[in-house]
PDB file of C-alpha atoms in Angstrom:
ATOM      1  CA  ALA A   6     203.513  66.739  45.371  1.00 83.00           C
ATOM      2  CA  ILE A   7     202.051  66.973  48.883  1.00 85.00           C
ATOM      3  CA  ARG A   8     200.027  63.788  48.429  1.00 85.00           C
ATOM      4  CA  MET A   9     203.248  61.947  47.464  1.00 89.00           C
ATOM      5  CA  ARG A  10     204.789  62.920  50.805  1.00 91.00           C
ATOM      6  CA  VAL A  11     201.935  62.809  53.303  1.00 88.00           C
ATOM      7  CA  GLN A  12     198.808  60.748  53.783  1.00 90.00           C
ATOM      8  CA  LEU A  13     195.990  63.163  53.068  1.00 89.00           C
ATOM      9  CA  ASP A  14     192.352  62.345  53.689  1.00 91.00           C
ATOM     10  CA  PRO A  15     190.857  61.776  50.196  1.00 87.00           C
ATOM     11  CA  LEU A  16     188.094  64.224  51.169  1.00 90.00           C
ATOM     12  CA  ALA A  17     190.466  66.842  52.609  1.00 94.00           C
ATOM     13  CA  GLU A  18     189.368  70.427  52.050  1.00 96.00           C
ATOM     14  CA  ILE A  19     192.071  72.163  50.000  1.00 95.00           C
ATOM     15  CA  THR A  20     191.460  75.899  49.715  1.00 96.00           C
ATOM     16  CA  LEU A  21     193.344  78.356  47.547  1.00 95.00           C
ATOM     17  CA  GLU A  22     193.040  82.129  47.950  1.00 93.00           C
ATOM     18  CA  ALA A  23     192.999  84.229  44.805  1.00 92.00           C
ATOM     19  CA  ASN A  24     192.592  87.886  43.916  1.00 89.00           C
ATOM     20  CA  PRO A  25     190.654  89.156  40.881  1.00 90.00           C
ATOM     21  CA  GLY A  26     192.938  90.579  38.250  1.00 80.00           C
ATOM     22  CA  THR A  27     195.802  88.188  39.032  1.00 73.00           C
ATOM     23  CA  VAL A  28     194.276  84.918  37.795  1.00 71.00           C
ATOM     24  CA  ASP A  29     192.346  83.804  34.746  1.00 73.00           C
ATOM     25  CA  SER A  30     189.920  80.987  33.980  1.00 78.00           C
ATOM     26  CA  GLY A  31     192.665  78.766  32.595  1.00 86.00           C
ATOM     27  CA  ARG A  32     194.625  78.973  35.823  1.00 89.00           C
ATOM     28  CA  PHE A  33     191.491  78.234  37.876  1.00 92.00           C
ATOM     29  CA  LYS A  34     190.969  75.117  35.771  1.00 92.00           C
ATOM     30  CA  ALA A  35     194.574  74.060  36.355  1.00 93.00           C
ATOM     31  CA  PHE A  36     194.250  74.630  40.107  1.00 93.00           C
ATOM     32  CA  ARG A  37     191.193  72.374  40.182  1.00 94.00           C
ATOM     33  CA  GLU A  38     192.989  69.669  38.204  1.00 93.00           C
ATOM     34  CA  ALA A  39     195.946  69.910  40.623  1.00 91.00           C
ATOM     35  CA  GLY A  40     193.692  68.985  43.533  1.00 91.00           C
ATOM     36  CA  VAL A  41     192.416  72.276  44.932  1.00 95.00           C
ATOM     37  CA  ASN A  42     188.702  71.790  45.706  1.00 96.00           C
ATOM     38  CA  ARG A  43     187.728  75.108  47.292  1.00 97.00           C
ATOM     39  CA  LEU A  44     188.499  78.616  46.075  1.00 96.00           C
ATOM     40  CA  SER A  45     188.330  81.855  48.052  1.00 97.00           C
ATOM     41  CA  VAL A  46     188.274  85.043  45.977  1.00 95.00           C
ATOM     42  CA  GLY A  47     189.132  88.427  47.503  1.00 94.00           C
ATOM     43  CA  ILE A  48     186.430  90.540  45.871  1.00 95.00           C
ATOM     44  CA  GLN A  49     186.098  93.167  48.687  1.00 94.00           C
ATOM     45  CA  SER A  50     183.642  95.256  46.631  1.00 96.00           C
ATOM     46  CA  PHE A  51     182.028  95.445  43.213  1.00 96.00           C
ATOM     47  CA  ASP A  52     182.017  99.254  43.310  1.00 94.00           C
ATOM     48  CA  GLU A  53     184.739 100.947  41.253  1.00 93.00           C
ATOM     49  CA  ARG A  54     184.992 103.913  43.624  1.00 92.00           C
ATOM     50  CA  HIS A  55     185.385 101.764  46.705  1.00 91.00           C
ATOM     51  CA  LEU A  56     187.894  99.434  45.057  1.00 90.00           C
ATOM     52  CA  LYS A  57     190.013 102.451  44.150  1.00 89.00           C
ATOM     53  CA  ALA A  58     189.793 103.749  47.730  1.00 86.00           C
ATOM     54  CA  LEU A  59     191.000 100.351  48.991  1.00 86.00           C
ATOM     55  CA  GLY A  60     193.945 100.402  46.580  1.00 83.00           C
ATOM     56  CA  ARG A  61     192.824  97.239  44.779  1.00 85.00           C
ATOM     57  CA  ILE A  62     194.247  96.465  41.343  1.00 83.00           C
ATOM     58  CA  HIS A  63     190.972  95.015  40.031  1.00 87.00           C
ATOM     59  CA  GLY A  64     187.713  96.631  38.943  1.00 89.00           C
ATOM     60  CA  ARG A  65     184.079  95.563  38.982  1.00 93.00           C
ATOM     61  CA  ALA A  66     184.333  93.640  35.699  1.00 92.00           C
ATOM     62  CA  ASP A  67     187.441  91.780  36.937  1.00 91.00           C
ATOM     63  CA  ALA A  68     185.674  90.845  40.181  1.00 93.00           C
ATOM     64  CA  ILE A  69     182.616  89.467  38.386  1.00 94.00           C
ATOM     65  CA  ALA A  70     184.740  87.609  35.829  1.00 92.00           C
ATOM     66  CA  ALA A  71     186.877  86.047  38.561  1.00 93.00           C
ATOM     67  CA  ALA A  72     183.821  84.922  40.543  1.00 95.00           C
ATOM     68  CA  GLU A  73     182.190  83.446  37.445  1.00 94.00           C
ATOM     69  CA  ALA A  74     185.383  81.622  36.472  1.00 93.00           C
ATOM     70  CA  ALA A  75     185.752  80.261  40.011  1.00 94.00           C
ATOM     71  CA  LEU A  76     182.187  78.964  40.030  1.00 95.00           C
ATOM     72  CA  THR A  77     182.730  77.347  36.636  1.00 94.00           C
ATOM     73  CA  HIS A  78     185.549  75.158  37.960  1.00 94.00           C
ATOM     74  CA  PHE A  79     184.769  74.772  41.678  1.00 96.00           C
ATOM     75  CA  GLU A  80     181.703  73.605  43.560  1.00 94.00           C
ATOM     76  CA  ALA A  81     182.863  75.310  46.764  1.00 97.00           C
ATOM     77  CA  VAL A  82     183.589  79.024  46.346  1.00 97.00           C
ATOM     78  CA  ASN A  83     183.944  81.770  48.938  1.00 98.00           C
ATOM     79  CA  LEU A  84     183.756  85.453  48.096  1.00 98.00           C
ATOM     80  CA  ASP A  85     185.285  88.018  50.471  1.00 97.00           C
ATOM     81  CA  LEU A  86     183.346  91.271  50.877  1.00 97.00           C
ATOM     82  CA  MET A  87     184.060  94.321  53.037  1.00 96.00           C
ATOM     83  CA  TYR A  88     181.615  96.898  54.353  1.00 97.00           C
ATOM     84  CA  ALA A  89     181.808 100.227  56.205  1.00 95.00           C
ATOM     85  CA  LEU A  90     184.175 101.364  53.459  1.00 94.00           C
ATOM     86  CA  PRO A  91     185.201 105.032  53.050  1.00 92.00           C
ATOM     87  CA  GLY A  92     182.144 106.962  51.873  1.00 92.00           C
ATOM     88  CA  GLN A  93     179.992 103.826  51.577  1.00 95.00           C
ATOM     89  CA  SER A  94     176.227 104.084  52.044  1.00 96.00           C
ATOM     90  CA  LEU A  95     173.857 101.372  53.241  1.00 97.00           C
ATOM     91  CA  ALA A  96     172.429 101.072  49.716  1.00 97.00           C
ATOM     92  CA  GLU A  97     175.927 100.559  48.282  1.00 97.00           C
ATOM     93  CA  ALA A  98     176.745  97.848  50.832  1.00 97.00           C
ATOM     94  CA  GLU A  99     173.459  96.109  49.981  1.00 98.00           C
ATOM     95  CA  ALA A 100     174.240  96.398  46.263  1.00 97.00           C
ATOM     96  CA  ASP A 101     177.607  94.684  46.759  1.00 97.00           C
ATOM     97  CA  LEU A 102     175.889  91.849  48.607  1.00 98.00           C
ATOM     98  CA  ALA A 103     173.149  91.521  45.973  1.00 98.00           C
ATOM     99  CA  THR A 104     175.772  91.239  43.229  1.00 98.00           C
ATOM    100  CA  ALA A 105     177.654  88.585  45.199  1.00 98.00           C
ATOM    101  CA  LEU A 106     174.517  86.539  45.892  1.00 98.00           C
ATOM    102  CA  ALA A 107     173.471  86.685  42.240  1.00 98.00           C
ATOM    103  CA  LEU A 108     176.748  84.986  41.295  1.00 97.00           C
ATOM    104  CA  GLY A 109     175.862  81.946  43.456  1.00 97.00           C
ATOM    105  CA  PRO A 110     178.780  81.350  45.870  1.00 98.00           C
ATOM    106  CA  THR A 111     178.513  78.658  48.556  1.00 98.00           C
ATOM    107  CA  HIS A 112     180.222  80.793  51.201  1.00 98.00           C
ATOM    108  CA  LEU A 113     180.590  84.501  51.926  1.00 98.00           C
ATOM    109  CA  SER A 114     182.988  86.269  54.278  1.00 98.00           C
ATOM    110  CA  CYS A 115     181.750  89.758  55.149  1.00 97.00           C
ATOM    111  CA  TYR A 116     184.278  91.883  57.036  1.00 95.00           C
ATOM    112  CA  HIS A 117     183.926  95.281  58.641  1.00 94.00           C
ATOM    113  CA  LEU A 118     186.802  97.480  57.420  1.00 90.00           C
ATOM    114  CA  THR A 119     189.494  97.758  60.088  1.00 84.00           C
ATOM    115  CA  LEU A 120     192.137 100.486  59.968  1.00 77.00           C
ATOM    116  CA  GLU A 121     195.219  98.440  60.821  1.00 77.00           C
ATOM    117  CA  PRO A 122     198.396  99.998  62.274  1.00 77.00           C
ATOM    118  CA  ASN A 123     201.319 100.645  59.911  1.00 70.00           C
ATOM    119  CA  THR A 124     199.084 100.932  56.847  1.00 71.00           C
ATOM    120  CA  ALA A 125     198.311 103.833  54.517  1.00 71.00           C
ATOM    121  CA  PHE A 126     194.833 104.126  56.077  1.00 73.00           C
ATOM    122  CA  ALA A 127     196.327 104.362  59.571  1.00 64.00           C
ATOM    123  CA  ALA A 128     198.708 107.107  58.463  1.00 70.00           C
ATOM    124  CA  ASN A 129     195.974 109.043  56.651  1.00 74.00           C
ATOM    125  CA  PRO A 130     192.599 107.838  58.003  1.00 79.00           C
ATOM    126  CA  PRO A 131     189.747 108.114  55.512  1.00 81.00           C
ATOM    127  CA  GLU A 132     186.243 109.208  56.469  1.00 84.00           C
ATOM    128  CA  VAL A 133     184.315 106.008  57.156  1.00 89.00           C
ATOM    129  CA  PRO A 134     180.658 105.407  58.116  1.00 92.00           C
ATOM    130  CA  ASP A 135     179.888 106.107  61.775  1.00 93.00           C
ATOM    131  CA  PRO A 136     179.188 103.178  64.145  1.00 92.00           C
ATOM    132  CA  ASP A 137     175.412 103.424  63.750  1.00 94.00           C
ATOM    133  CA  ALA A 138     175.631 103.367  59.948  1.00 95.00           C
ATOM    134  CA  SER A 139     178.083 100.452  60.128  1.00 95.00           C
ATOM    135  CA  ALA A 140     175.734  98.563  62.447  1.00 93.00           C
ATOM    136  CA  ASP A 141     172.878  99.135  59.979  1.00 96.00           C
ATOM    137  CA  MET A 142     175.031  97.602  57.241  1.00 97.00           C
ATOM    138  CA  GLN A 143     175.838  94.622  59.443  1.00 95.00           C
ATOM    139  CA  ASP A 144     172.174  94.092  60.308  1.00 96.00           C
ATOM    140  CA  ALA A 145     171.143  94.299  56.647  1.00 97.00           C
ATOM    141  CA  ILE A 146     173.871  91.869  55.522  1.00 98.00           C
ATOM    142  CA  GLU A 147     172.917  89.332  58.195  1.00 97.00           C
ATOM    143  CA  ALA A 148     169.195  89.582  57.402  1.00 97.00           C
ATOM    144  CA  LYS A 149     169.626  89.277  53.637  1.00 98.00           C
ATOM    145  CA  LEU A 150     171.995  86.328  53.906  1.00 98.00           C
ATOM    146  CA  ALA A 151     169.653  84.543  56.318  1.00 98.00           C
ATOM    147  CA  ALA A 152     166.806  85.068  53.857  1.00 98.00           C
ATOM    148  CA  ALA A 153     169.026  83.620  51.114  1.00 98.00           C
ATOM    149  CA  GLY A 154     169.563  80.422  53.136  1.00 97.00           C
ATOM    150  CA  PHE A 155     173.043  81.155  54.496  1.00 98.00           C
ATOM    151  CA  THR A 156     173.958  80.173  58.064  1.00 97.00           C
ATOM    152  CA  HIS A 157     175.840  82.820  60.024  1.00 97.00           C
ATOM    153  CA  TYR A 158     178.162  80.433  61.827  1.00 97.00           C
ATOM    154  CA  GLU A 159     181.099  82.710  62.707  1.00 97.00           C
ATOM    155  CA  THR A 160     181.512  86.450  63.253  1.00 95.00           C
ATOM    156  CA  SER A 161     182.285  87.230  59.603  1.00 96.00           C
ATOM    157  CA  ALA A 162     181.406  83.916  57.900  1.00 98.00           C
ATOM    158  CA  PHE A 163     178.195  82.798  56.200  1.00 98.00           C
ATOM    159  CA  ALA A 164     177.680  79.444  54.480  1.00 98.00           C
ATOM    160  CA  GLN A 165     175.100  77.434  52.646  1.00 97.00           C
ATOM    161  CA  PRO A 166     174.155  74.233  54.538  1.00 95.00           C
ATOM    162  CA  GLY A 167     177.160  71.910  54.815  1.00 94.00           C
ATOM    163  CA  ARG A 168     179.532  74.463  53.278  1.00 96.00           C
ATOM    164  CA  GLN A 169     181.232  75.846  56.387  1.00 97.00           C
ATOM    165  CA  CYS A 170     184.972  76.389  55.949  1.00 97.00           C
ATOM    166  CA  ARG A 171     186.646  73.453  57.662  1.00 95.00           C
ATOM    167  CA  HIS A 172     190.106  74.945  58.151  1.00 93.00           C
ATOM    168  CA  ASN A 173     188.631  78.120  59.656  1.00 94.00           C
ATOM    169  CA  LEU A 174     186.532  76.003  62.028  1.00 96.00           C
ATOM    170  CA  ASN A 175     189.789  74.381  63.112  1.00 96.00           C
ATOM    171  CA  TYR A 176     191.277  77.803  63.951  1.00 96.00           C
ATOM    172  CA  TRP A 177     188.172  78.938  65.844  1.00 97.00           C
ATOM    173  CA  THR A 178     188.127  75.762  67.948  1.00 97.00           C
ATOM    174  CA  PHE A 179     191.811  76.333  68.833  1.00 97.00           C
ATOM    175  CA  GLY A 180     193.003  73.380  66.784  1.00 97.00           C
ATOM    176  CA  ASP A 181     196.571  72.911  65.595  1.00 97.00           C
ATOM    177  CA  TYR A 182     197.931  73.873  62.186  1.00 96.00           C
ATOM    178  CA  LEU A 183     201.267  73.625  60.421  1.00 94.00           C
ATOM    179  CA  GLY A 184     202.583  76.574  58.409  1.00 95.00           C
ATOM    180  CA  ILE A 185     204.748  75.706  55.404  1.00 93.00           C
ATOM    181  CA  GLY A 186     206.446  78.360  53.273  1.00 94.00           C
ATOM    182  CA  ALA A 187     207.597  81.953  53.546  1.00 97.00           C
ATOM    183  CA  GLY A 188     205.861  83.853  56.353  1.00 96.00           C
ATOM    184  CA  ALA A 189     203.718  80.861  57.354  1.00 97.00           C
ATOM    185  CA  HIS A 190     202.512  80.489  60.949  1.00 97.00           C
ATOM    186  CA  SER A 191     202.033  77.317  63.006  1.00 98.00           C
ATOM    187  CA  LYS A 192     200.198  76.519  66.220  1.00 98.00           C
ATOM    188  CA  LEU A 193     201.307  73.184  67.647  1.00 97.00           C
ATOM    189  CA  THR A 194     200.217  71.438  70.843  1.00 96.00           C
ATOM    190  CA  LEU A 195     203.108  69.457  72.319  1.00 94.00           C
ATOM    191  CA  HIS A 196     202.959  67.228  75.396  1.00 89.00           C
ATOM    192  CA  ASP A 197     203.851  70.074  77.756  1.00 86.00           C
ATOM    193  CA  ARG A 198     203.092  73.329  75.913  1.00 93.00           C
ATOM    194  CA  VAL A 199     201.375  75.146  73.048  1.00 96.00           C
ATOM    195  CA  LEU A 200     203.913  76.464  70.559  1.00 97.00           C
ATOM    196  CA  ARG A 201     203.498  79.300  68.055  1.00 97.00           C
ATOM    197  CA  GLN A 202     205.949  79.666  65.166  1.00 97.00           C
ATOM    198  CA  MET A 203     206.540  82.003  62.239  1.00 98.00           C
ATOM    199  CA  ARG A 204     208.691  81.128  59.214  1.00 98.00           C
ATOM    200  CA  HIS A 205     210.965  83.734  57.639  1.00 97.00           C
ATOM    201  CA  LYS A 206     208.788  86.181  55.713  1.00 96.00           C
ATOM    202  CA  HIS A 207     210.989  87.124  52.773  1.00 96.00           C
ATOM    203  CA  PRO A 208     211.067  84.293  50.202  1.00 96.00           C
ATOM    204  CA  THR A 209     214.832  84.543  49.622  1.00 96.00           C
ATOM    205  CA  ALA A 210     215.593  84.503  53.353  1.00 96.00           C
ATOM    206  CA  TYR A 211     213.137  81.661  53.832  1.00 97.00           C
ATOM    207  CA  LEU A 212     214.801  79.519  51.151  1.00 96.00           C
ATOM    208  CA  GLU A 213     218.280  80.211  52.519  1.00 96.00           C
ATOM    209  CA  HIS A 214     217.350  79.381  56.106  1.00 96.00           C
ATOM    210  CA  ALA A 215     215.158  76.417  55.174  1.00 95.00           C
ATOM    211  CA  ALA A 216     218.038  74.866  53.242  1.00 95.00           C
ATOM    212  CA  ALA A 217     220.042  75.013  56.457  1.00 95.00           C
ATOM    213  CA  GLY A 218     217.193  73.550  58.485  1.00 94.00           C
ATOM    214  CA  ARG A 219     216.317  76.862  60.144  1.00 95.00           C
ATOM    215  CA  ALA A 220     213.104  77.923  58.427  1.00 96.00           C
ATOM    216  CA  VAL A 221     211.532  79.148  61.683  1.00 97.00           C
ATOM    217  CA  GLN A 222     212.298  82.811  62.382  1.00 96.00           C
ATOM    218  CA  GLU A 223     210.262  83.231  65.576  1.00 97.00           C
ATOM    219  CA  GLU A 224     209.019  80.681  68.114  1.00 97.00           C
ATOM    220  CA  ARG A 225     207.324  81.093  71.473  1.00 97.00           C
ATOM    221  CA  ALA A 226     205.502  78.890  73.927  1.00 97.00           C
ATOM    222  CA  VAL A 227     202.171  80.393  74.945  1.00 96.00           C
ATOM    223  CA  PRO A 228     202.345  81.026  78.713  1.00 95.00           C
ATOM    224  CA  PRO A 229     199.726  79.035  80.636  1.00 91.00           C
ATOM    225  CA  GLU A 230     198.155  82.257  81.911  1.00 92.00           C
ATOM    226  CA  GLU A 231     197.471  83.338  78.300  1.00 95.00           C
ATOM    227  CA  LEU A 232     195.981  80.060  77.054  1.00 96.00           C
ATOM    228  CA  ALA A 233     192.471  80.687  78.381  1.00 96.00           C
ATOM    229  CA  GLY A 234     192.327  84.094  76.708  1.00 96.00           C
ATOM    230  CA  GLU A 235     193.629  82.759  73.405  1.00 96.00           C
ATOM    231  CA  PHE A 236     191.102  79.927  73.442  1.00 97.00           C
ATOM    232  CA  MET A 237     188.163  82.226  74.216  1.00 97.00           C
ATOM    233  CA  MET A 238     189.295  84.818  71.678  1.00 97.00           C
ATOM    234  CA  ASN A 239     188.879  82.167  68.992  1.00 97.00           C
ATOM    235  CA  ALA A 240     186.025  79.968  70.225  1.00 97.00           C
ATOM    236  CA  LEU A 241     183.639  82.818  71.057  1.00 97.00           C
ATOM    237  CA  ARG A 242     183.668  83.876  67.400  1.00 97.00           C
ATOM    238  CA  LEU A 243     181.532  80.815  66.696  1.00 98.00           C
ATOM    239  CA  HIS A 244     177.811  81.504  67.032  1.00 97.00           C
ATOM    240  CA  ALA A 245     177.215  77.934  68.204  1.00 96.00           C
ATOM    241  CA  GLY A 246     179.966  78.371  70.786  1.00 97.00           C
ATOM    242  CA  PHE A 247     181.867  75.333  71.990  1.00 98.00           C
ATOM    243  CA  PRO A 248     181.206  72.242  74.125  1.00 97.00           C
ATOM    244  CA  PRO A 249     182.484  72.801  77.694  1.00 97.00           C
ATOM    245  CA  ASP A 250     184.917  69.871  77.582  1.00 97.00           C
ATOM    246  CA  LEU A 251     186.714  71.346  74.557  1.00 97.00           C
ATOM    247  CA  PHE A 252     188.351  73.990  76.757  1.00 97.00           C
ATOM    248  CA  ALA A 253     190.291  71.443  78.835  1.00 95.00           C
ATOM    249  CA  LEU A 254     191.039  69.351  75.743  1.00 95.00           C
ATOM    250  CA  ARG A 255     192.700  72.283  73.950  1.00 95.00           C
ATOM    251  CA  THR A 256     194.365  74.047  76.889  1.00 95.00           C
ATOM    252  CA  SER A 257     194.899  71.302  79.530  1.00 93.00           C
ATOM    253  CA  LEU A 258     193.332  73.762  82.007  1.00 94.00           C
ATOM    254  CA  PRO A 259     190.196  73.105  84.089  1.00 95.00           C
ATOM    255  CA  LEU A 260     187.156  75.075  82.955  1.00 96.00           C
ATOM    256  CA  GLN A 261     186.351  75.758  86.616  1.00 95.00           C
ATOM    257  CA  THR A 262     189.082  78.412  86.629  1.00 93.00           C
ATOM    258  CA  LEU A 263     186.890  80.499  84.304  1.00 96.00           C
ATOM    259  CA  LEU A 264     183.594  79.844  86.081  1.00 96.00           C
ATOM    260  CA  PRO A 265     183.353  83.258  87.840  1.00 96.00           C
ATOM    261  CA  LEU A 266     184.032  85.082  84.549  1.00 97.00           C
ATOM    262  CA  LEU A 267     181.564  82.877  82.674  1.00 97.00           C
ATOM    263  CA  LYS A 268     178.850  83.469  85.269  1.00 97.00           C
ATOM    264  CA  ASP A 269     179.444  87.225  85.212  1.00 97.00           C
ATOM    265  CA  ALA A 270     179.172  87.291  81.421  1.00 98.00           C
ATOM    266  CA  GLU A 271     175.975  85.232  81.600  1.00 98.00           C
ATOM    267  CA  ARG A 272     174.522  87.595  84.197  1.00 98.00           C
ATOM    268  CA  ASP A 273     175.316  90.558  81.919  1.00 97.00           C
ATOM    269  CA  GLY A 274     173.525  88.891  79.016  1.00 98.00           C
ATOM    270  CA  LEU A 275     176.697  88.307  76.958  1.00 98.00           C
ATOM    271  CA  LEU A 276     176.919  84.510  77.245  1.00 98.00           C
ATOM    272  CA  GLU A 277     174.521  81.566  77.215  1.00 98.00           C
ATOM    273  CA  LEU A 278     175.677  78.633  79.343  1.00 97.00           C
ATOM    274  CA  SER A 279     174.370  75.065  79.200  1.00 96.00           C
ATOM    275  CA  ALA A 280     175.657  71.540  79.724  1.00 95.00           C
ATOM    276  CA  HIS A 281     176.122  71.239  75.958  1.00 96.00           C
ATOM    277  CA  ALA A 282     177.557  74.596  74.898  1.00 97.00           C
ATOM    278  CA  ILE A 283     179.077  77.887  75.955  1.00 98.00           C
ATOM    279  CA  ARG A 284     178.023  80.399  73.362  1.00 97.00           C
ATOM    280  CA  PRO A 285     177.788  84.158  72.909  1.00 98.00           C
ATOM    281  CA  SER A 286     174.279  85.563  73.104  1.00 97.00           C
ATOM    282  CA  LEU A 287     173.009  87.947  70.437  1.00 94.00           C
ATOM    283  CA  ARG A 288     174.141  90.781  72.706  1.00 96.00           C
ATOM    284  CA  GLY A 289     177.493  89.050  73.165  1.00 97.00           C
ATOM    285  CA  ARG A 290     177.948  88.765  69.399  1.00 95.00           C
ATOM    286  CA  ARG A 291     177.217  92.475  68.992  1.00 92.00           C
ATOM    287  CA  PHE A 292     179.783  93.382  71.670  1.00 94.00           C
ATOM    288  CA  LEU A 293     182.218  90.541  71.028  1.00 95.00           C
ATOM    289  CA  ASN A 294     185.391  92.529  71.699  1.00 94.00           C
ATOM    290  CA  LEU A 295     184.102  93.559  75.119  1.00 95.00           C
ATOM    291  CA  LEU A 296     183.128  89.968  75.869  1.00 97.00           C
ATOM    292  CA  ILE A 297     186.531  88.585  74.846  1.00 96.00           C
ATOM    293  CA  GLU A 298     188.406  91.255  76.842  1.00 96.00           C
ATOM    294  CA  ARG A 299     186.975  89.740  80.030  1.00 96.00           C
ATOM    295  CA  PHE A 300     189.068  86.615  79.479  1.00 96.00           C
ATOM    296  CA  LEU A 301     192.359  88.241  78.427  1.00 93.00           C
TER     297      LEU A 301
END
């Protein structure tokens, strides 16, 4: 239906997100036939105890079956994993990763558990691994994935050669995107401003407002003084960093305005600066939040 209405690149990456326990092999096959060519499966963990703690509706067998079905019908498959889960040990985190690698995905997203506001975990915080234990998990995950031939190209993303997620790379390089559907977000660069939008979240409200031509619930232009921070918050997630001229291209601001901050971060060992790239150092990647805060 989309291809009938818009000119899509024949090689466009079309990713669908799926959760184990809510899809079966037949539906995966139908998704592939409909034109989806990349599948991302929200595994989170293969450990029954940790899945229960996270409130997931699937178990270990569901997760493995979903991954196997995905890999049967798709050449490009991402599996989402989380670590530093309540009560998780280093050995358990490594076991989750070993199970994922044995399945043969082309891409892995490995996220540190974050206790988000307004969630059950925020209201009743579980006991999670301390920062040192979490760092050990992160180090082990990075080392094992490197040994398995995966490139660590973004803070939480690892890919086999040539299998980086193209739409995520667009987000990290502060590219534009159009959100279509209930709750969808857009970031659009117009001739005089960068615009962020959110569609109505509730499907019924979205349909009612969209029918009247008012699908957008919230819209704001990013103030010029916030553009540099937004750009750096995204681009510094990339281990390869970004070419210096990309900053002006995406923000219409001169990079020179950031030069003192860039030099300070370089002096503190958080950034590596060259004529070809501005990139976080290994130290900068380890303390990414502190690095990004300098530009906000």
